[in-house]
CSV table of C-alpha atoms and ligand atoms in Angstrom, one decimal:
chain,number,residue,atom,x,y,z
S,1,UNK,CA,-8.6,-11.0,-14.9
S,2,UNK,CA,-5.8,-12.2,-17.3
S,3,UNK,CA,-3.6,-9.3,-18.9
S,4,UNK,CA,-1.3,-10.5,-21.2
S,5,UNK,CA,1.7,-8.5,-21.9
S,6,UNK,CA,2.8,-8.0,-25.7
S,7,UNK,CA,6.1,-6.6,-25.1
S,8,UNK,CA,7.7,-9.0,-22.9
S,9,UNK,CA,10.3,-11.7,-23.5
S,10,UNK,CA,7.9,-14.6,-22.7
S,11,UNK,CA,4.1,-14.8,-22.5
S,12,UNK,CA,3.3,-15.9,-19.4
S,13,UNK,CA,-0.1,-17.3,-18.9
S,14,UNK,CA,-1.9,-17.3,-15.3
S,15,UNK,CA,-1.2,-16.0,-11.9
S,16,UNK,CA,1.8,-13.2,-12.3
S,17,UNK,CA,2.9,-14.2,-8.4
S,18,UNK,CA,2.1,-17.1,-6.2
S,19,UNK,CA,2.7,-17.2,-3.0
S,20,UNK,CA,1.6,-20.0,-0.5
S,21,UNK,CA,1.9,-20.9,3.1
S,22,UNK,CA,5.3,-18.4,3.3
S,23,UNK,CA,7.0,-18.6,7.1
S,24,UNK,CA,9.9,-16.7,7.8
S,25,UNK,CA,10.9,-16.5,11.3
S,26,UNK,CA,14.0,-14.0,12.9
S,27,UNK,CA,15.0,-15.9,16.1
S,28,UNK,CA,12.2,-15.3,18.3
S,29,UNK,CA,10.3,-13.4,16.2
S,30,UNK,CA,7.4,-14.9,13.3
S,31,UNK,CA,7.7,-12.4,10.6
S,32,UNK,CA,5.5,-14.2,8.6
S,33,UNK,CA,3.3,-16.7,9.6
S,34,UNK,CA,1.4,-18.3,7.0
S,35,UNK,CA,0.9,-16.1,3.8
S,36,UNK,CA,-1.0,-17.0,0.8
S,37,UNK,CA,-2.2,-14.9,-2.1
S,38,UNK,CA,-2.1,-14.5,-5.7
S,39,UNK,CA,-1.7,-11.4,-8.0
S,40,UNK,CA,-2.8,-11.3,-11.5
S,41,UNK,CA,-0.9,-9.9,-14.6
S,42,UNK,CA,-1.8,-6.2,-14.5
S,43,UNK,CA,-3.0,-5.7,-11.1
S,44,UNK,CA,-1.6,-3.0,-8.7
S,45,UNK,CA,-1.6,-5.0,-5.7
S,46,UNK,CA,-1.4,-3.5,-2.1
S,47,UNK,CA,-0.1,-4.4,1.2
S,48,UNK,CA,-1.5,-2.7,4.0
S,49,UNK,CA,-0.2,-3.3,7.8
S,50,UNK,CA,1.2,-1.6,10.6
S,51,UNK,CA,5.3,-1.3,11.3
S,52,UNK,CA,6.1,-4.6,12.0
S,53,UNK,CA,3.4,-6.9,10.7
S,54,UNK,CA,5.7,-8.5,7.9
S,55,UNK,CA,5.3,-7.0,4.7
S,56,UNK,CA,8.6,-5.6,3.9
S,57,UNK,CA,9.7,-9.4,4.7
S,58,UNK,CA,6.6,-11.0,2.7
S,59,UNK,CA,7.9,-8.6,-0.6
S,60,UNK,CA,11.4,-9.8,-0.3
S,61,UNK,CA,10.8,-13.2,-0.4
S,62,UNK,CA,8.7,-12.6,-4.1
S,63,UNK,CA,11.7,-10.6,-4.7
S,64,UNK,CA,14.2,-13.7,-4.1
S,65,UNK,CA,15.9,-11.7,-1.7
S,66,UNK,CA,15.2,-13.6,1.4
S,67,UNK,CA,14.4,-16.9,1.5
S,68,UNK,CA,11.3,-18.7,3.1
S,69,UNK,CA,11.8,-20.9,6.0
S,70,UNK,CA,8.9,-22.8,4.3
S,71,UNK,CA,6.2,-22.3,1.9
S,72,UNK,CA,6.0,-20.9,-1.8
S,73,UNK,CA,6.6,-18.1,-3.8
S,74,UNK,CA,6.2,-18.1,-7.8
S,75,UNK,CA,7.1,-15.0,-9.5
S,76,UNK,CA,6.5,-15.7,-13.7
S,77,UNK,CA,6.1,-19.1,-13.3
S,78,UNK,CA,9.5,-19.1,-11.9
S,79,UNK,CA,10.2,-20.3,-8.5
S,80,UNK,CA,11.6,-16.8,-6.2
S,81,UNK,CA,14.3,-18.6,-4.0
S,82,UNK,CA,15.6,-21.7,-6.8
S,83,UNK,CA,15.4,-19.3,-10.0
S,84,UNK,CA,16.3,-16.1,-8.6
S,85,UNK,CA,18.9,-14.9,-10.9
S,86,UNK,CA,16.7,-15.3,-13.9
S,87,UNK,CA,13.9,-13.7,-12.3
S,88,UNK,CA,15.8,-10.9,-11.2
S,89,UNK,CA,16.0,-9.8,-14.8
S,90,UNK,CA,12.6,-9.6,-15.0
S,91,UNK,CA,11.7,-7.6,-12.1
S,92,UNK,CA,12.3,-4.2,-11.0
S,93,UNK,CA,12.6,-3.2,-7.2
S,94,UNK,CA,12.3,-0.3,-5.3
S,95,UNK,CA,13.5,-1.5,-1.4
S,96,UNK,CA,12.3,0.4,1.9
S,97,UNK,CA,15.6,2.2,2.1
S,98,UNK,CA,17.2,1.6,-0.7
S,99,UNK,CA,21.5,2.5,-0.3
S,100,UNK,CA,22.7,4.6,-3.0
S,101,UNK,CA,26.3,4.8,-3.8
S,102,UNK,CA,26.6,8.2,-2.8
S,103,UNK,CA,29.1,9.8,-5.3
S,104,UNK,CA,27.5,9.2,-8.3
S,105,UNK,CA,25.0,11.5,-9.9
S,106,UNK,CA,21.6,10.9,-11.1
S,107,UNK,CA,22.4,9.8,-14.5
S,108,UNK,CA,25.5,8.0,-13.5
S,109,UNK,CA,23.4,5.8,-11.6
S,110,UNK,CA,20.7,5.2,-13.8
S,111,UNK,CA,23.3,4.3,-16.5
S,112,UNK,CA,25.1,1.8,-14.4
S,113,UNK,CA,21.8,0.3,-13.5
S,114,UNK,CA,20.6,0.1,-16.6
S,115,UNK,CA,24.3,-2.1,-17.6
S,116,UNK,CA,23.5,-4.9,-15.0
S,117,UNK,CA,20.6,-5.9,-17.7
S,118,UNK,CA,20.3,-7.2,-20.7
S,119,UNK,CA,17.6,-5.0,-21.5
S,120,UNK,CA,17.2,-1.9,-20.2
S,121,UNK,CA,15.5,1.7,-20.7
S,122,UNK,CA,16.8,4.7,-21.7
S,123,UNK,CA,18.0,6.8,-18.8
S,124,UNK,CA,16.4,10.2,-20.2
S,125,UNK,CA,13.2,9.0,-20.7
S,126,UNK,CA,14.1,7.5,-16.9
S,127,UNK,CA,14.7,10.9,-15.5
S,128,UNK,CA,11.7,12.3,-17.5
S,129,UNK,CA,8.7,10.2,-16.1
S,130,UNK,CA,10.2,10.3,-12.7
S,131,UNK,CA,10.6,14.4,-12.7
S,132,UNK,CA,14.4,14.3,-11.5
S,133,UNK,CA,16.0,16.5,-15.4
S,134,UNK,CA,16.7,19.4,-12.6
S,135,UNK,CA,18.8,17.0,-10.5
S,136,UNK,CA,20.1,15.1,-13.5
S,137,UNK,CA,24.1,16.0,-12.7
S,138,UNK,CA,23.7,16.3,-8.5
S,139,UNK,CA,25.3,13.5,-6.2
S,140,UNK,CA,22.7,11.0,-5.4
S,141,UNK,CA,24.0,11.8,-1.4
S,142,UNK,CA,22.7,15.8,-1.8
S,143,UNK,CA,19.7,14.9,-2.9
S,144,UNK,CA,16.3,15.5,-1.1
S,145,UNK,CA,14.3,12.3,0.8
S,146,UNK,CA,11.4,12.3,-1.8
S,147,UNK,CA,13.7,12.9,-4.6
S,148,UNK,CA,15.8,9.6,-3.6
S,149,UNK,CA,12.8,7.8,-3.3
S,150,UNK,CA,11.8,9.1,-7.0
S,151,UNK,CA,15.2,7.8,-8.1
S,152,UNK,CA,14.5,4.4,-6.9
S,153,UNK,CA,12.0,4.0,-8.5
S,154,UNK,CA,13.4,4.9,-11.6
S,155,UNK,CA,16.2,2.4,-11.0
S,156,UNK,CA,13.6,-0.2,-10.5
S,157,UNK,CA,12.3,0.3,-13.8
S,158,UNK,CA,15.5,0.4,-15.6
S,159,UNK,CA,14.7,-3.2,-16.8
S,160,UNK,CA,11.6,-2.3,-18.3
S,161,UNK,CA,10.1,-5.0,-15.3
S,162,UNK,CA,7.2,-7.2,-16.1
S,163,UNK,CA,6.4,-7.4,-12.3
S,164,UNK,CA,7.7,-4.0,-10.0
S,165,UNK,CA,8.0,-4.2,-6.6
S,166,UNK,CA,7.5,-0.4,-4.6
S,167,UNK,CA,8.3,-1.1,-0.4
S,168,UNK,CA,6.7,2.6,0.5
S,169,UNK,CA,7.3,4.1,-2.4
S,170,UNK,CA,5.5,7.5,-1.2
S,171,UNK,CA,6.6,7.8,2.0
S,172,UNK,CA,8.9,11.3,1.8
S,173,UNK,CA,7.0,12.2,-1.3
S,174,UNK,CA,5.3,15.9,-1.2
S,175,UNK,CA,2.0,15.5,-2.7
S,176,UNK,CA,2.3,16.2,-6.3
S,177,UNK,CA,5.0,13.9,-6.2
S,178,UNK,CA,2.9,11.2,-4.7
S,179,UNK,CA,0.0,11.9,-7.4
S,180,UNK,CA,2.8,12.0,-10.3
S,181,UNK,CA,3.9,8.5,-9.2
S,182,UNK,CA,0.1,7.1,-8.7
S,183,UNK,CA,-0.2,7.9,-12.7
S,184,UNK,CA,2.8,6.5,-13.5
S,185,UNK,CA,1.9,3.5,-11.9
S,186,UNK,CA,-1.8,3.4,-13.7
S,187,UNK,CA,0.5,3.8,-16.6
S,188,UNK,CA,2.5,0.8,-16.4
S,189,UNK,CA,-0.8,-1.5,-15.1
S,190,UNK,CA,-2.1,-0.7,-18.2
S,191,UNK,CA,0.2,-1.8,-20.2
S,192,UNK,CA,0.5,-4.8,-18.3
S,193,UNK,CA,3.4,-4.5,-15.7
S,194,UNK,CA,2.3,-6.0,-12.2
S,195,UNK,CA,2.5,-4.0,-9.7
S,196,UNK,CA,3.0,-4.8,-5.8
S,197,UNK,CA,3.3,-2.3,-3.6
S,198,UNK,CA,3.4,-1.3,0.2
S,199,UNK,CA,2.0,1.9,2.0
S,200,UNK,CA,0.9,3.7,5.0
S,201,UNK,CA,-1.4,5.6,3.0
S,202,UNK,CA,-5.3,5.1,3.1
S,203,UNK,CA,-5.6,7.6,-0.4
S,204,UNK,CA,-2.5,5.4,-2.0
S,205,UNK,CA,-4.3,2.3,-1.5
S,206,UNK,CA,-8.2,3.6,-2.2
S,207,UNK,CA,-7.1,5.0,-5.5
S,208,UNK,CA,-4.5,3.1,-6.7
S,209,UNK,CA,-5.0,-0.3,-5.5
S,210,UNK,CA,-7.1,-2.8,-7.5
S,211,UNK,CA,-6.7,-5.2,-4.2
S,212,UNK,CA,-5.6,-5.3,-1.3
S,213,UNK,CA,-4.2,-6.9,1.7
S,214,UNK,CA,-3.7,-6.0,5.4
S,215,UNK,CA,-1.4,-7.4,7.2
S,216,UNK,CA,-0.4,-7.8,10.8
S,217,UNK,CA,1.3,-10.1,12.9
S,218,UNK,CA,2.7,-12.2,9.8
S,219,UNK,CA,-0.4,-13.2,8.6
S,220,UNK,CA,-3.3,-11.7,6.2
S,221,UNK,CA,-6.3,-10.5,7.6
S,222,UNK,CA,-7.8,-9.4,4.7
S,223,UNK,CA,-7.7,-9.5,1.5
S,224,UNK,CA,-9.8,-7.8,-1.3
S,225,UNK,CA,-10.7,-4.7,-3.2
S,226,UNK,CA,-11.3,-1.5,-0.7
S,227,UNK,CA,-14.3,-1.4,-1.3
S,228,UNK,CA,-15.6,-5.0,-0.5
S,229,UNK,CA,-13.9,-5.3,2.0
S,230,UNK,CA,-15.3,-2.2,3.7
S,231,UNK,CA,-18.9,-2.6,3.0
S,232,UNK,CA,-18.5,-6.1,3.9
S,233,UNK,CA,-17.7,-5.2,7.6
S,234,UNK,CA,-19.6,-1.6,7.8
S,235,UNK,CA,-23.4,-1.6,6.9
S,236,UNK,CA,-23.6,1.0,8.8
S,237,UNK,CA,-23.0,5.3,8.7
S,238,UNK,CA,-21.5,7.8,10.8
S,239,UNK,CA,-23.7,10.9,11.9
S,240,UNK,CA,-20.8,13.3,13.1
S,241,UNK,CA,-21.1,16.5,14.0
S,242,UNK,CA,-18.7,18.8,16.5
S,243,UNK,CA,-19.0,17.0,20.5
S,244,UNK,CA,-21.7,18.8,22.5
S,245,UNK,CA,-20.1,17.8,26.1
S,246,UNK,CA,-23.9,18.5,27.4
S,247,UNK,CA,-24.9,15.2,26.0
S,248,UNK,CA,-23.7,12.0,27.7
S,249,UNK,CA,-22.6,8.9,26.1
S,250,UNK,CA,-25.5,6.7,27.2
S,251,UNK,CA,-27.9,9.6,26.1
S,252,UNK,CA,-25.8,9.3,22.3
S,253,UNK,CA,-26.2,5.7,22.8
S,254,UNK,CA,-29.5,5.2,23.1
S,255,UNK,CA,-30.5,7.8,19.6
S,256,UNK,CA,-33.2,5.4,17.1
S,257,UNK,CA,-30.9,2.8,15.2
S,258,UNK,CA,-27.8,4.0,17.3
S,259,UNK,CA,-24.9,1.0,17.5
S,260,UNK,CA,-22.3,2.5,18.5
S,261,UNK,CA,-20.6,6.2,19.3
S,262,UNK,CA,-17.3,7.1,19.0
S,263,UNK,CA,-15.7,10.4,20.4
S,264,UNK,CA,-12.6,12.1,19.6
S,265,UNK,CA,-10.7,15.5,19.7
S,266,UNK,CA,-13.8,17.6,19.9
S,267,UNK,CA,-16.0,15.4,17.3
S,268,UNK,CA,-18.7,12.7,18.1
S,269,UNK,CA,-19.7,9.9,15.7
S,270,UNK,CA,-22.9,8.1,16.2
S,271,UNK,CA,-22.8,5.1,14.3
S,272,UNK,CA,-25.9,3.9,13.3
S,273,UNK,CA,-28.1,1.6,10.7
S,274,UNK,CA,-31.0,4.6,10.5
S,275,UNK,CA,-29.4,7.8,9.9
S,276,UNK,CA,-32.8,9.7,9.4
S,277,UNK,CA,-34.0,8.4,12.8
S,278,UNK,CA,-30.4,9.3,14.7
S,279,UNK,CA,-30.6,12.7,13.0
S,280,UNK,CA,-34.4,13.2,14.2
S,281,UNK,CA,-33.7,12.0,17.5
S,282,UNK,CA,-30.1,14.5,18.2
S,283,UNK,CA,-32.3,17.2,16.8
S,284,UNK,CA,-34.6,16.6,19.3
S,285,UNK,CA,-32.7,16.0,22.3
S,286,UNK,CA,-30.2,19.1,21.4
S,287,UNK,CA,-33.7,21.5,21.0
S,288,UNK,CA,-34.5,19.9,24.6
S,289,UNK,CA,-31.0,21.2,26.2
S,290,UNK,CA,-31.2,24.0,24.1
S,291,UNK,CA,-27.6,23.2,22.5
S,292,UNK,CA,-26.8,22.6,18.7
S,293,UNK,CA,-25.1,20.0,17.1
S,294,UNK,CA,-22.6,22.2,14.7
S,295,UNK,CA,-21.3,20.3,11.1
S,296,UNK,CA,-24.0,17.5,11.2
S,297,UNK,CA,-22.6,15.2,8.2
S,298,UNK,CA,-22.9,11.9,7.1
S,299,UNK,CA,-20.1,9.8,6.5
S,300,UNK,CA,-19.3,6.0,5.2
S,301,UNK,CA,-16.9,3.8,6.6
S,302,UNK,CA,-13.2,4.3,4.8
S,303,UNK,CA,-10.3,1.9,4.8
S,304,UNK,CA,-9.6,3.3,8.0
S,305,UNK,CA,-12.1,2.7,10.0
S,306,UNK,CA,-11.6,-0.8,8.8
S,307,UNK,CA,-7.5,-0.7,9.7
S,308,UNK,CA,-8.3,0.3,13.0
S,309,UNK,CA,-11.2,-2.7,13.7
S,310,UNK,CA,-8.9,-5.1,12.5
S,311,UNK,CA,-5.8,-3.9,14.2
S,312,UNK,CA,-6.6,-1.9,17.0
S,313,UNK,CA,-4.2,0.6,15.8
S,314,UNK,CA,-4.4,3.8,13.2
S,315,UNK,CA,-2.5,3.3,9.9
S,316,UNK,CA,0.5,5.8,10.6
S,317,UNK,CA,0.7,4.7,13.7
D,1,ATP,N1,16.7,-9.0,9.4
D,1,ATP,C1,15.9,-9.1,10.5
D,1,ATP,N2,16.3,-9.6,11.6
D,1,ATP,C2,15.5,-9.8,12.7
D,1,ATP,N3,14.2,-9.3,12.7
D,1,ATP,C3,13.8,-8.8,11.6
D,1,ATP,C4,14.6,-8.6,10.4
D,1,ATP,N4,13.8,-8.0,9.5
D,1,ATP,C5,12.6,-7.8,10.0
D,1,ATP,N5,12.6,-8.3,11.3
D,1,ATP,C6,11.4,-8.3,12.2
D,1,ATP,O1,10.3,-8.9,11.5
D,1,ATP,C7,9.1,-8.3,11.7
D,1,ATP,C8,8.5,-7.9,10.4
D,1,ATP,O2,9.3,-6.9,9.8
D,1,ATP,P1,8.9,-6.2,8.4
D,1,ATP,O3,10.1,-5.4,8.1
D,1,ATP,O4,8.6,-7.3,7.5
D,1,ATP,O5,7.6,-5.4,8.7
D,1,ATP,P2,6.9,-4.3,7.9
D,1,ATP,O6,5.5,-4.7,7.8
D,1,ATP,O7,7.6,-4.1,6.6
D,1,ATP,O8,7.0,-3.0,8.8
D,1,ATP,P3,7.1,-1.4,8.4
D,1,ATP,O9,5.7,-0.9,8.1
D,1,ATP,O10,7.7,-0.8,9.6
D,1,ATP,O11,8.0,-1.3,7.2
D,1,ATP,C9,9.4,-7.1,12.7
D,1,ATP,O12,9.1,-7.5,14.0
D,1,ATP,C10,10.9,-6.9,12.5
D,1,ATP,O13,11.4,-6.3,13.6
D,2,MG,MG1,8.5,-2.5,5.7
């Protein structure tokens, strides 16, 4: 997938970003241990990974804002650590907390912003597509968690960016906030701007993300769209229903076409490969105790499921 871009100062032709082999270590820890990936022009790419596993440090290498022990990252054909001043005109970032000169209002900021570029956007239509006209004139210091993270995302795009970079750009967000945002980034996808972003959010990545990759312990462990990467692993379905203590794991266990059961906070999952035969045989072993098995459904494997097989540990962990 190749978009080309009409608007921007330079066609660029393959990969938007390139990054290869990236190491960054922090004394004794190895933030990042070997990364490789490409994003194409257009995409909405997603990083996925528990606190810690090194995607706040993989993004600011692309960003030319730390630089690699060893490895390499090409933003735009341009090369993130040697050419970072001229790529920095280029991009827009939004940074995990991003520090806000406190005094200035909304607009202020957006205005000076917007005179560190040659080119840049104008700050109403700013404050328009990222819902902040009714906080226009307050102090960027009084302002609300998920309104702060709405104005950093406007700064990022002050330079009309052919390549944005969003470090948990949701987090904070209520949810119409979050959805609001989710079209906006559609929006500028469509038109061409790549898009890499990172989130705790199994929705934000499922809807928004054309790929993704999970990350933990410095390194990929997957890398693909949601849902390849989830059938790939899970042929198999859930039969849940709510827990009937009565019925013992080995007795779950052994149901027709039964792999494996799961139970949690007053809900059992039987995992299995034949969900007619698992339903037929609970049915039958619940008539025999003389119990029921209350909310029988059906469910796929999610991106979840998939976070917590390949890191042992929930996403909002
Ligand atoms: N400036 C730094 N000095 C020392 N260690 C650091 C520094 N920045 C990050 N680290 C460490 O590097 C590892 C990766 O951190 P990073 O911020 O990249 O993770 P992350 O995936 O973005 O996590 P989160 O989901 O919490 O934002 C962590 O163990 C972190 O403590
Ligand atoms: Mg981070």
């Amino acid at each position: 997938m190749s978009v080309q871009r009409t608007s921007g100062p330079v066609a660029v032709t393959g990969p938007a970003i390139r990054v290869h082999e990236l190491r960054k270590r922090y004394a004794d820890i190895q933030a990042v241990d070997g990364v490789s990936f490409e994003v194409q022009r257009g995409e909405i790419f997603g990083m996925l990974g528990p606190n810690g596993a090194g995607k706040t440090t993989t993004v600011e290498m692309m960003e030319g804002l730390r630089v690699p022990d060893s490895g390499e990252v090409r933003v735009l054909d341009l090369d993130a650590t040697r050419q970072a001043s001229a790529l920095k005109q280029r991009i827009g970032v939004a940074l995990q907390t991003a520090a806000l000169y406190p005094n200035l209002t909304v607009t202020e900021i957006i205005d000076l912003f917007g005179s560190f570029y040659r080119r840049s956007r104008p700050t109403q239509e700013l404050i328009d597509a990222l819902d902040l006209g009714e906080r226009r004139d307050a102090a960027t210091k009084v302002l609300s968690g998920g309104q702060r993270q709405r104005l950093s995302v406007a700064l990022a795009l002050v330079n009309d960016p052919e390549v944005l970079f969003l470090d948990e750009p949701t987090t904070g967000m209520d949810p119409q906030a979050r959805r609001s945002l989710w079209g906006l980034v559609r929006d500028l996808a469509a038109r061409g701007t790549t898009v890499v972003l990172t989130t705790h959010y199994m929705e934000e990545a499922e809807e928004l993300c054309d790929r993704i990759a999970v990350m933990d312990h410095g390194r990929v462990l997957e890398l693909g769209t949601v849902s390849d990467l989830v059938s790939q692993r899970f042929h198999e379905r859930a039969v849940r229903f709510t827990d009937v203590p009565a019925l013992t794991d080995p007795e779950l266990a052994a149901l027709p076409g039964a792999t494996r059961v799961v139970r949690d906070q007053g809900t059992a999952e039987v995992w299995t490969r034949d969900v007619a035969a698992t339903i037929g045989g609970l049915l039958a072993l619940t008539r025999e105790r003389a119990v029921e098995p209350a909310d029988l459904a059906v469910r796929r494997a999610t991106l979840e499921d998939l976070f917590l097989e390949l890191t042992g540990r929930a996403l909002r962990d």
